């Protein structure tokens, strides 16, 4: 029997509620499946750790995480700590140090869930957004000068490298090829951003030439938002820069019913470092502690994690249990229901 080591980092806000819920579900799944075991270790990092130590994770945190097979992450963000400290101190520190350059964000309307797009239901939206996850607008380049003076200046420089563009395009084309529709939409803004984004377009065309069986098109990010609302069925795999994909995937999740159901995987495709799995949503401190956080995003995230570990049957079994639960309308308030986190968790366990 295979045993996988999982580092659990629930971190902030509702991360402390949805990650334990996912671990409960995973425990039952292992009893049901019997083909694999998970050895889970939980790390108390995040904003509370920061309040005591002035850091979101220990200086040795990356070394600690490195030997694990995967990382299950909750969320970062706290009302009393600047967002750039929480994001860069933990989530981005792990993503960038472990070269998790491909972030995948599947979106579907799950059975029983009503999309805010009238007349749309399961089958009308089935997208896979690929977020470039290592550079672009999140390169961390920039600075502030003349603070507090009238001539104060702040710069935020997006960096696009040939190597970075090539590898994410190759990843996206391969993913598109593996899906039945073999379609890739490349999101850009090369009309206004005429250097890095033009190079992004050129490299997408170069890489695309090696995938003649994948149909590709190019969309400006502004027009893409309208297409996602007006004609979501025309989209399959989508690749976009770090910031564009971050924004578009929140829109995609909302169109699929709620940000609370959306999963994501931060992948290091060569598997030199562990990959990290997390719900798309953040810490949601407005609902923290109320017991009403939607755990579906984290459950679906664990499906991505099991898939990545090679436990395809267990992943499919868990996805089926999630879909059975949504079809039965066991919904938390974000989906218009009255269920608590624990009710949704129990429903998924019962379905397993
Ligand atoms: N689980 C995702 C999470 O914690 N997100 C917090 C956040 O602020 N994300 C912004 C980003 O990753 O760009």
Coordinates of C-alpha atoms and ligand atoms in Angstrom, one line a residue:
X1 CA 0.0 0.0 0.0
X2 CA 1.3 3.5 -0.9
X3 CA 1.7 6.1 1.8
X4 CA 1.8 9.8 0.9
X5 CA 3.0 12.5 3.3
X6 CA 0.8 15.6 3.3
X7 CA 1.7 18.9 4.9
X8 CA -1.5 20.6 6.0
X9 CA -1.3 24.4 6.4
X10 CA -4.8 25.7 7.2
X11 CA -3.4 29.2 7.9
X12 CA -6.0 32.0 8.2
X13 CA -9.8 32.6 8.6
X14 CA -12.0 29.9 7.2
X15 CA -8.9 27.9 6.1
X16 CA -9.0 26.7 9.8
X17 CA -12.5 25.3 9.1
X18 CA -12.4 23.9 5.6
X19 CA -9.0 22.2 5.8
X20 CA -9.9 20.1 8.9
X21 CA -13.2 19.3 7.1
X22 CA -11.2 18.0 4.1
X23 CA -9.0 15.9 6.4
X24 CA -12.1 14.3 7.9
X25 CA -13.3 13.4 4.5
X26 CA -9.9 12.1 3.4
X27 CA -9.8 9.9 6.5
X28 CA -13.1 8.2 5.5
X29 CA -11.9 8.0 1.9
X30 CA -8.8 6.0 3.0
X31 CA -11.0 3.6 5.0
X32 CA -13.3 3.2 2.0
X33 CA -10.5 2.9 -0.6
X34 CA -7.8 0.9 1.3
X35 CA -5.4 1.3 -1.6
X36 CA -3.4 4.2 -0.1
X37 CA -2.6 6.0 3.2
X38 CA -2.0 9.6 3.9
X39 CA 0.3 10.7 6.7
X40 CA -0.8 14.2 7.5
X41 CA 1.2 16.7 9.5
X42 CA -0.4 20.1 10.3
X43 CA 1.7 23.3 10.6
X44 CA 0.4 26.3 12.6
X45 CA 1.6 29.0 10.2
X46 CA -0.2 32.1 9.1
X47 CA -1.4 35.3 10.7
X48 CA -1.5 34.0 14.3
X49 CA 2.1 32.8 13.9
X50 CA 3.0 36.3 12.5
X51 CA 1.5 38.0 15.5
X52 CA 3.9 36.1 17.8
X53 CA 7.0 35.8 15.6
X54 CA 6.8 38.6 13.0
X55 CA 6.9 36.0 10.2
X56 CA 4.1 34.1 8.5
X57 CA 6.2 30.9 8.6
X58 CA 9.6 30.0 10.2
X59 CA 12.7 30.7 8.3
X60 CA 13.2 27.0 8.0
X61 CA 9.6 26.5 6.7
X62 CA 10.5 25.7 3.2
X63 CA 13.1 23.1 4.2
X64 CA 10.4 21.6 6.4
X65 CA 7.9 21.3 3.6
X66 CA 10.3 20.2 0.9
X67 CA 10.2 16.4 1.6
X68 CA 6.4 16.2 1.6
X69 CA 4.5 14.6 -1.3
X70 CA 1.9 17.5 -1.3
X71 CA 0.8 20.5 0.6
X72 CA -2.8 21.1 1.5
X73 CA -3.3 24.8 2.0
X74 CA -6.2 26.9 3.4
X75 CA -6.1 30.6 3.0
X76 CA -4.2 33.7 3.9
X77 CA -5.5 37.1 5.0
X78 CA -6.3 38.8 8.3
X79 CA -8.1 42.1 9.1
X80 CA -5.2 43.4 11.2
X81 CA -2.2 42.6 9.0
X82 CA -1.5 44.1 5.6
X83 CA -2.6 41.8 2.7
X84 CA 0.8 42.0 1.0
X85 CA 2.5 40.6 4.2
X86 CA 0.2 37.7 4.5
X87 CA 0.2 36.8 0.8
X88 CA 3.9 37.2 0.2
X89 CA 4.9 35.8 3.6
X90 CA 3.2 32.4 3.1
X91 CA 1.3 31.6 -0.1
X92 CA 3.6 33.3 -2.6
X93 CA 6.7 32.3 -0.6
X94 CA 5.7 28.6 -1.1
X95 CA 4.5 28.9 -4.7
X96 CA 7.5 30.9 -5.9
X97 CA 10.2 29.1 -3.9
X98 CA 8.9 25.7 -5.0
X99 CA 8.6 26.9 -8.6
X100 CA 4.9 25.9 -8.8
X101 CA 4.6 27.7 -12.1
X102 CA 1.4 26.1 -13.3
X103 CA -1.7 26.9 -11.4
X104 CA -4.8 25.1 -12.7
X105 CA -8.4 26.2 -11.9
X106 CA -11.1 23.9 -13.2
X107 CA -14.6 25.4 -13.2
X108 CA -17.9 23.5 -13.8
X109 CA -21.5 24.0 -12.8
X110 CA -21.9 21.1 -10.4
X111 CA -25.2 19.2 -10.3
X112 CA -27.9 21.0 -8.4
X113 CA -26.2 24.3 -8.4
X114 CA -27.8 27.3 -10.1
X115 CA -25.5 29.6 -12.1
X116 CA -26.3 33.3 -11.9
X117 CA -26.3 33.1 -15.7
X118 CA -30.0 32.5 -16.3
X119 CA -30.9 29.3 -18.1
X120 CA -27.4 27.8 -17.6
X121 CA -26.8 24.6 -15.8
X122 CA -24.3 21.7 -15.7
X123 CA -22.7 21.2 -19.1
X124 CA -23.0 24.9 -20.1
X125 CA -19.7 25.8 -18.4
X126 CA -16.7 23.5 -18.3
X127 CA -13.4 25.5 -18.3
X128 CA -9.9 24.9 -17.1
X129 CA -8.0 28.1 -16.5
X130 CA -4.3 27.8 -16.4
X131 CA -2.7 30.7 -14.4
X132 CA 1.0 31.5 -15.0
X133 CA 2.1 31.3 -11.4
X134 CA 5.7 32.4 -11.1
X135 CA 6.2 35.7 -12.8
X136 CA 4.3 38.4 -14.7
X137 CA 2.5 40.9 -12.5
X138 CA 3.5 38.9 -9.4
X139 CA 7.3 39.1 -10.2
X140 CA 7.7 41.2 -7.1
X141 CA 9.7 43.9 -8.9
X142 CA 9.2 47.5 -8.1
X143 CA 9.6 50.0 -5.3
X144 CA 8.6 53.2 -3.6
X145 CA 10.7 56.4 -3.4
X146 CA 10.2 59.8 -1.8
X147 CA 7.6 58.4 0.6
X148 CA 5.1 60.9 1.9
X149 CA 6.3 63.7 -0.4
X150 CA 4.3 65.1 -3.2
X151 CA 6.7 63.6 -5.7
X152 CA 6.3 60.1 -4.2
X153 CA 6.5 57.3 -6.8
X154 CA 5.5 53.7 -6.7
X155 CA 6.4 51.2 -9.5
X156 CA 5.1 47.6 -10.0
X157 CA 6.9 46.0 -12.9
X158 CA 5.5 42.9 -14.6
X159 CA 8.2 40.5 -15.8
X160 CA 7.7 38.1 -18.7
X161 CA 10.6 35.8 -19.5
X162 CA 10.9 33.6 -22.7
X163 CA 11.5 30.5 -20.5
X164 CA 8.5 31.4 -18.3
X165 CA 6.2 32.0 -21.3
X166 CA 7.3 28.9 -23.1
X167 CA 6.8 26.5 -20.2
X168 CA 3.4 27.7 -19.3
X169 CA 2.3 27.7 -23.0
X170 CA 3.6 24.2 -23.4
X171 CA 1.8 23.1 -20.2
X172 CA -1.5 24.7 -21.4
X173 CA -1.4 23.2 -24.9
X174 CA -0.7 19.8 -23.4
X175 CA -3.6 20.2 -21.0
X176 CA -5.9 21.3 -23.8
X177 CA -4.8 18.3 -25.8
X178 CA -5.7 16.0 -23.0
X179 CA -9.3 17.3 -22.8
X180 CA -11.9 16.1 -25.2
X181 CA -12.5 19.5 -27.0
X182 CA -8.8 20.2 -27.6
X183 CA -9.3 24.0 -27.5
X184 CA -7.1 26.6 -26.0
X185 CA -7.9 30.3 -25.6
X186 CA -4.8 32.5 -25.0
X187 CA -5.7 35.6 -23.0
X188 CA -3.7 38.7 -23.6
X189 CA -3.6 42.5 -23.4
X190 CA -1.1 43.1 -26.2
X191 CA -3.0 46.0 -27.7
X192 CA -2.1 48.2 -24.7
X193 CA 0.9 46.4 -23.2
X194 CA 3.1 46.3 -26.2
X195 CA 6.3 44.6 -24.9
X196 CA 5.9 41.7 -22.6
X197 CA 2.4 40.9 -23.7
X198 CA 3.4 40.9 -27.4
X199 CA 6.2 38.5 -26.6
X200 CA 3.6 36.4 -24.7
X201 CA 1.5 36.3 -27.9
X202 CA 4.5 35.5 -30.1
X203 CA 5.6 32.6 -27.8
X204 CA 2.0 31.2 -27.7
X205 CA 2.0 31.1 -31.5
X206 CA 5.4 29.4 -31.6
X207 CA 4.5 26.8 -29.0
X208 CA 1.0 26.4 -30.6
X209 CA 2.7 25.5 -33.9
X210 CA 3.9 22.3 -32.2
X211 CA 0.2 21.4 -31.3
X212 CA -1.6 21.3 -34.7
X213 CA -4.3 19.1 -33.2
X214 CA -5.3 21.9 -30.6
X215 CA -7.5 24.7 -31.9
X216 CA -6.4 28.0 -30.4
X217 CA -7.7 31.5 -30.3
X218 CA -6.6 34.8 -28.7
X219 CA -8.7 37.1 -26.6
X220 CA -8.0 40.4 -25.0
X221 CA -8.7 40.1 -21.3
X222 CA -11.4 42.8 -21.3
X223 CA -13.3 41.0 -24.1
X224 CA -12.8 37.7 -22.4
X225 CA -14.9 38.8 -19.4
X226 CA -17.8 39.5 -21.7
X227 CA -17.3 36.2 -23.6
X228 CA -17.3 34.3 -20.3
X229 CA -20.7 35.8 -19.4
X230 CA -22.3 35.7 -22.8
X231 CA -20.9 32.5 -24.3
X232 CA -19.2 30.4 -21.6
X233 CA -19.8 27.2 -23.6
X234 CA -17.4 28.4 -26.2
X235 CA -14.5 28.2 -23.8
X236 CA -12.5 25.1 -22.8
X237 CA -8.9 25.5 -21.7
X238 CA -7.7 29.0 -21.1
X239 CA -4.2 30.3 -20.4
X240 CA -3.6 33.7 -18.9
X241 CA -1.0 35.7 -17.0
X242 CA -0.8 35.6 -13.2
X243 CA -3.0 38.6 -12.6
X244 CA -5.4 38.1 -15.5
X245 CA -6.1 34.5 -14.6
X246 CA -6.5 35.4 -10.9
X247 CA -9.3 37.8 -11.8
X248 CA -10.9 35.6 -14.5
X249 CA -11.0 32.6 -12.3
X250 CA -13.0 34.5 -9.6
X251 CA -15.4 35.4 -12.4
X252 CA -15.5 31.8 -13.5
X253 CA -16.2 30.6 -10.0
X254 CA -19.0 33.1 -9.5
X255 CA -20.6 32.0 -12.9
X256 CA -20.4 28.4 -11.6
X257 CA -22.4 29.4 -8.5
X258 CA -20.0 30.5 -5.8
X259 CA -16.3 31.2 -5.1
X260 CA -16.8 28.7 -2.3
X261 CA -16.8 25.7 -4.6
X262 CA -13.7 26.6 -6.6
X263 CA -10.5 24.5 -6.3
X264 CA -7.0 25.1 -7.5
X265 CA -3.6 23.4 -7.7
X266 CA -0.2 25.1 -7.7
X267 CA 1.9 22.6 -9.7
X268 CA 5.6 22.1 -10.0
X269 CA 5.3 20.0 -13.2
X270 CA 8.8 18.4 -13.1
X271 CA 8.0 17.3 -9.5
X272 CA 11.3 18.5 -8.1
X273 CA 9.3 20.3 -5.3
X274 CA 6.0 19.4 -3.7
X275 CA 2.9 20.9 -5.3
X276 CA 0.3 22.9 -3.3
X277 CA -3.4 22.5 -3.3
X278 CA -5.9 25.1 -2.0
X279 CA -9.4 26.4 -2.4
X280 CA -9.5 29.6 -4.6
X281 CA -11.3 31.5 -1.9
X282 CA -9.4 33.5 0.7
X283 CA -9.7 33.7 4.5
X284 CA -13.2 35.3 4.4
X285 CA -12.9 36.8 7.8
X286 CA -16.5 38.2 7.5
X287 CA -17.8 34.6 8.0
X288 CA -14.9 33.1 10.0
X289 CA -16.0 31.2 13.1
X290 CA -19.6 31.0 12.1
X291 CA -19.4 27.4 10.9
X292 CA -20.9 28.3 7.5
X293 CA -17.9 28.2 5.2
X294 CA -18.4 26.1 2.1
X295 CA -16.0 23.2 2.3
X296 CA -16.7 22.1 -1.3
X297 CA -13.9 24.1 -2.8
X298 CA -11.4 22.4 -0.5
X299 CA -13.0 18.9 -1.1
X300 CA -12.6 19.5 -4.9
X301 CA -9.1 20.7 -4.2
X302 CA -8.3 17.3 -2.5
X303 CA -9.6 15.6 -5.7
X304 CA -6.9 17.5 -7.6
X305 CA -4.4 16.5 -5.0
X306 CA -5.3 12.8 -5.2
X307 CA -5.2 13.0 -9.0
X308 CA -1.7 14.5 -8.8
X309 CA -0.6 11.7 -6.4
X310 CA -1.8 9.2 -8.9
X311 CA -4.8 8.0 -6.9
X312 CA -7.2 8.4 -9.8
X313 CA -9.9 6.0 -8.5
X314 CA -10.1 7.7 -5.1
X315 CA -10.2 11.1 -6.8
X316 CA -13.1 10.0 -8.9
X317 CA -14.9 8.5 -5.9
X318 CA -14.6 11.7 -4.0
X319 CA -15.7 13.8 -6.9
X320 CA -18.8 11.6 -7.3
X321 CA -19.6 12.1 -3.6
X322 CA -19.2 15.9 -3.9
X323 CA -21.6 15.9 -6.9
X324 CA -24.1 13.7 -5.1
X325 CA -24.0 16.2 -2.2
X326 CA -24.6 19.2 -4.5
X327 CA -27.3 17.4 -6.4
X328 CA -29.1 16.8 -3.1
X329 CA -28.9 20.6 -2.5
X330 CA -26.9 20.4 0.8
X331 CA -25.9 24.0 0.4
X332 CA -24.1 26.5 2.7
X333 CA -25.5 30.1 2.6
X334 CA -23.1 31.2 -0.3
X335 CA -25.1 28.8 -2.5
X336 CA -28.5 29.9 -1.0
X337 CA -28.8 27.1 1.6
X338 CA -28.9 26.8 5.4
X339 CA -26.4 24.0 5.8
X340 CA -23.3 24.4 8.0
X341 CA -19.8 23.3 7.1
X342 CA -20.3 20.2 9.2
X343 CA -23.5 19.3 7.4
X344 CA -21.9 19.4 4.0
X345 CA -18.9 17.4 5.3
X346 CA -21.2 14.7 6.8
X347 CA -23.2 14.6 3.5
X348 CA -20.0 13.9 1.5
X349 CA -18.9 11.3 4.1
X350 CA -22.3 9.6 3.8
X351 CA -22.1 9.7 0.0
X352 CA -18.6 8.0 0.2
Ligands
LIG1 N1 -6.5 30.1 -0.9 C1 -6.2 31.3 -1.7 C2 -5.8 32.4 -0.8 O1 -5.5 32.4 0.3 N2 -5.9 33.6 -1.5 C3 -5.5 34.8 -0.8 C4 -5.1 35.9 -1.8 O2 -5.1 37.0 -1.4 N3 -4.8 35.5 -3.0 C5 -4.5 36.4 -4.0 C6 -3.6 35.8 -5.0 O3 -3.2 34.7 -4.8 O4 -3.3 36.4 -6.0

